[in-house]
Short mmCIF file of C-alpha atoms in Angstrom, two decimals:
data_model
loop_
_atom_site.label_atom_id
_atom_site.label_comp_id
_atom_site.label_asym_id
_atom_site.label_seq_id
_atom_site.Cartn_x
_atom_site.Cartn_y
_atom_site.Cartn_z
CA UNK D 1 9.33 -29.74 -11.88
CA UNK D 2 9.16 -26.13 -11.01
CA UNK D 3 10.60 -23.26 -12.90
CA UNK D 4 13.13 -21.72 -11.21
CA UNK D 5 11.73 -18.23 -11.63
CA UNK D 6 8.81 -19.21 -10.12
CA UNK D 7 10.28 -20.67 -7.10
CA UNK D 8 12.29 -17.65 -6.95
CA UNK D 9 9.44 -15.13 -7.50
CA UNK D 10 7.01 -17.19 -4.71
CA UNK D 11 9.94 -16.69 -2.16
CA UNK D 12 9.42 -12.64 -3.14
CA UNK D 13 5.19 -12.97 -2.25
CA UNK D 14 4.23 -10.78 0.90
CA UNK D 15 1.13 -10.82 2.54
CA UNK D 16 -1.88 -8.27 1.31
CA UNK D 17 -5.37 -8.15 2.25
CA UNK D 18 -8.02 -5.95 0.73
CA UNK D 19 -10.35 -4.12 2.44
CA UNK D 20 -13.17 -1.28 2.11
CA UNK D 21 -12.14 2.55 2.23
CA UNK D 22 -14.96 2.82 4.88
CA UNK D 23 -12.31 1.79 7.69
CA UNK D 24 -10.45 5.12 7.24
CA UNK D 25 -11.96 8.55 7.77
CA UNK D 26 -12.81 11.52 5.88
CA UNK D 27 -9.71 12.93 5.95
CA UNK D 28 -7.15 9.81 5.97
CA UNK D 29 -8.93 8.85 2.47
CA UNK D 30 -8.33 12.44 1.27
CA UNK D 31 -4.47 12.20 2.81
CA UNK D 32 -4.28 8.34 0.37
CA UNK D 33 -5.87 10.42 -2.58
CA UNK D 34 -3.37 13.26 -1.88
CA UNK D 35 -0.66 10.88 -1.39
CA UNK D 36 0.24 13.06 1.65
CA UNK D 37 -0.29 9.63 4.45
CA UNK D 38 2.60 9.74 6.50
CA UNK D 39 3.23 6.21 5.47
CA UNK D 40 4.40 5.01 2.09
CA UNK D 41 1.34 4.67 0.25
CA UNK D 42 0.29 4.22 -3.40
CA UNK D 43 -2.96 5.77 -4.04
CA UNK D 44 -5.52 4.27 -6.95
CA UNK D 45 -8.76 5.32 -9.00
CA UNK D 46 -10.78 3.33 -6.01
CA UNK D 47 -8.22 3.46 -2.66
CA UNK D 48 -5.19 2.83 -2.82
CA UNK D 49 -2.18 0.17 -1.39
CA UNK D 50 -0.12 0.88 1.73
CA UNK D 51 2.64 -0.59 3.15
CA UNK D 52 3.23 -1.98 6.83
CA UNK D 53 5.94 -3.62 6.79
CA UNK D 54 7.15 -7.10 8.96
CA UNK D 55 7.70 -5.79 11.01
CA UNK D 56 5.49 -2.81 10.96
CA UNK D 57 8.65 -0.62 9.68
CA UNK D 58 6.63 2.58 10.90
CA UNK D 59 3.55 3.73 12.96
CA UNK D 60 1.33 5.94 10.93
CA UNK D 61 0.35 9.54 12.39
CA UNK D 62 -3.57 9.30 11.26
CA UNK D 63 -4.63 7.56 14.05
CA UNK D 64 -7.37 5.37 12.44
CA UNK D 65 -4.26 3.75 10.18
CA UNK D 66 -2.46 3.42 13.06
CA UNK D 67 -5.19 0.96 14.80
CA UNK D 68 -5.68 -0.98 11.10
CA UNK D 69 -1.32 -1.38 11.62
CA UNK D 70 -1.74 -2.71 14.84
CA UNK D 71 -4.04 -5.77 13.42
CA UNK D 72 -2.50 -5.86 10.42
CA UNK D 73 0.56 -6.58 11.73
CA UNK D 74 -0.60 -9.15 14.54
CA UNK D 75 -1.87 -10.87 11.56
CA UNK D 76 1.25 -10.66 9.55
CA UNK D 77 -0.20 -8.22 7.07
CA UNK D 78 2.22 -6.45 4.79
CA UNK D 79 0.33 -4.42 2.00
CA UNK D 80 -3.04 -3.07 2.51
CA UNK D 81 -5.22 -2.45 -0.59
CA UNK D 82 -7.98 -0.67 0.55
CA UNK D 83 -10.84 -0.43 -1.98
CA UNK D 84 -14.44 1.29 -2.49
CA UNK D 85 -15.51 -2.35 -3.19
CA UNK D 86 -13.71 -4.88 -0.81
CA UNK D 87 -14.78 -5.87 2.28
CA UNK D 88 -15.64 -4.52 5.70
CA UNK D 89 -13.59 -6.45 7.93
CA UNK D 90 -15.21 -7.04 11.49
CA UNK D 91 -13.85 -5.37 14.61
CA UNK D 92 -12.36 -2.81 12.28
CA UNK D 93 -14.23 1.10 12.69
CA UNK D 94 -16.25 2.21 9.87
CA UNK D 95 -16.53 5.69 8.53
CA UNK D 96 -19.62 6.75 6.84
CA UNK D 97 -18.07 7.78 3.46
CA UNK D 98 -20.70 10.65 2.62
CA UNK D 99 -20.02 12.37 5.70
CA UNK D 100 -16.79 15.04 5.02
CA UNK D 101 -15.88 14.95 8.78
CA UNK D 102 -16.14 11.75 9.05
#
């Protein structure tokens, strides 16, 4: 028998994958820390979360968000944590997060 608060908050659960801070550049990761994206975004100690949306409720103006929107959307994606310590996820650009102009 299920609780029905449970029922009620599992009908709430959206989508979220995690993955590394290398996909965005120099300058997106400094827009997350900033919390200046032109998305809604929530930054963190390590990344932060962003929201897409289902649908995607807006494109984002940094164009190498904009590409991780498109896929994350096509895969039904509707958070994105991005992390210093989750995964690279293939087919995705990576930044090299020394570089400042990356």
């Amino acid at each position: 028998m299920e609780i029905p608060a449970v029922a009620s908050l599992r009908a709430q659960a959206e989508p979220l994958a995690s993955l590394s801070i290398s996909h965005l550049s120099s300058s997106t990761r400094l827009k997350l820390a900033d919390d200046d994206l032109s998305v809604n975004a929530y930054p963190t100690d390590c990344g932060g979360v962003i929201y897409v949306g289902a649908p995607r409720y807006r494109m984002p103006t940094e164009a190498d968000l904009a590409k991780i929107f498109e896929v994350a959307e096509q895969a039904g994606i509707v958070w994105l944590k991005f992390d210093s310590e989750a995964a690279v996820i293939d087919g995705l650009p990576v930044f090299d997060l020394q570089d400042p102009e990356a």
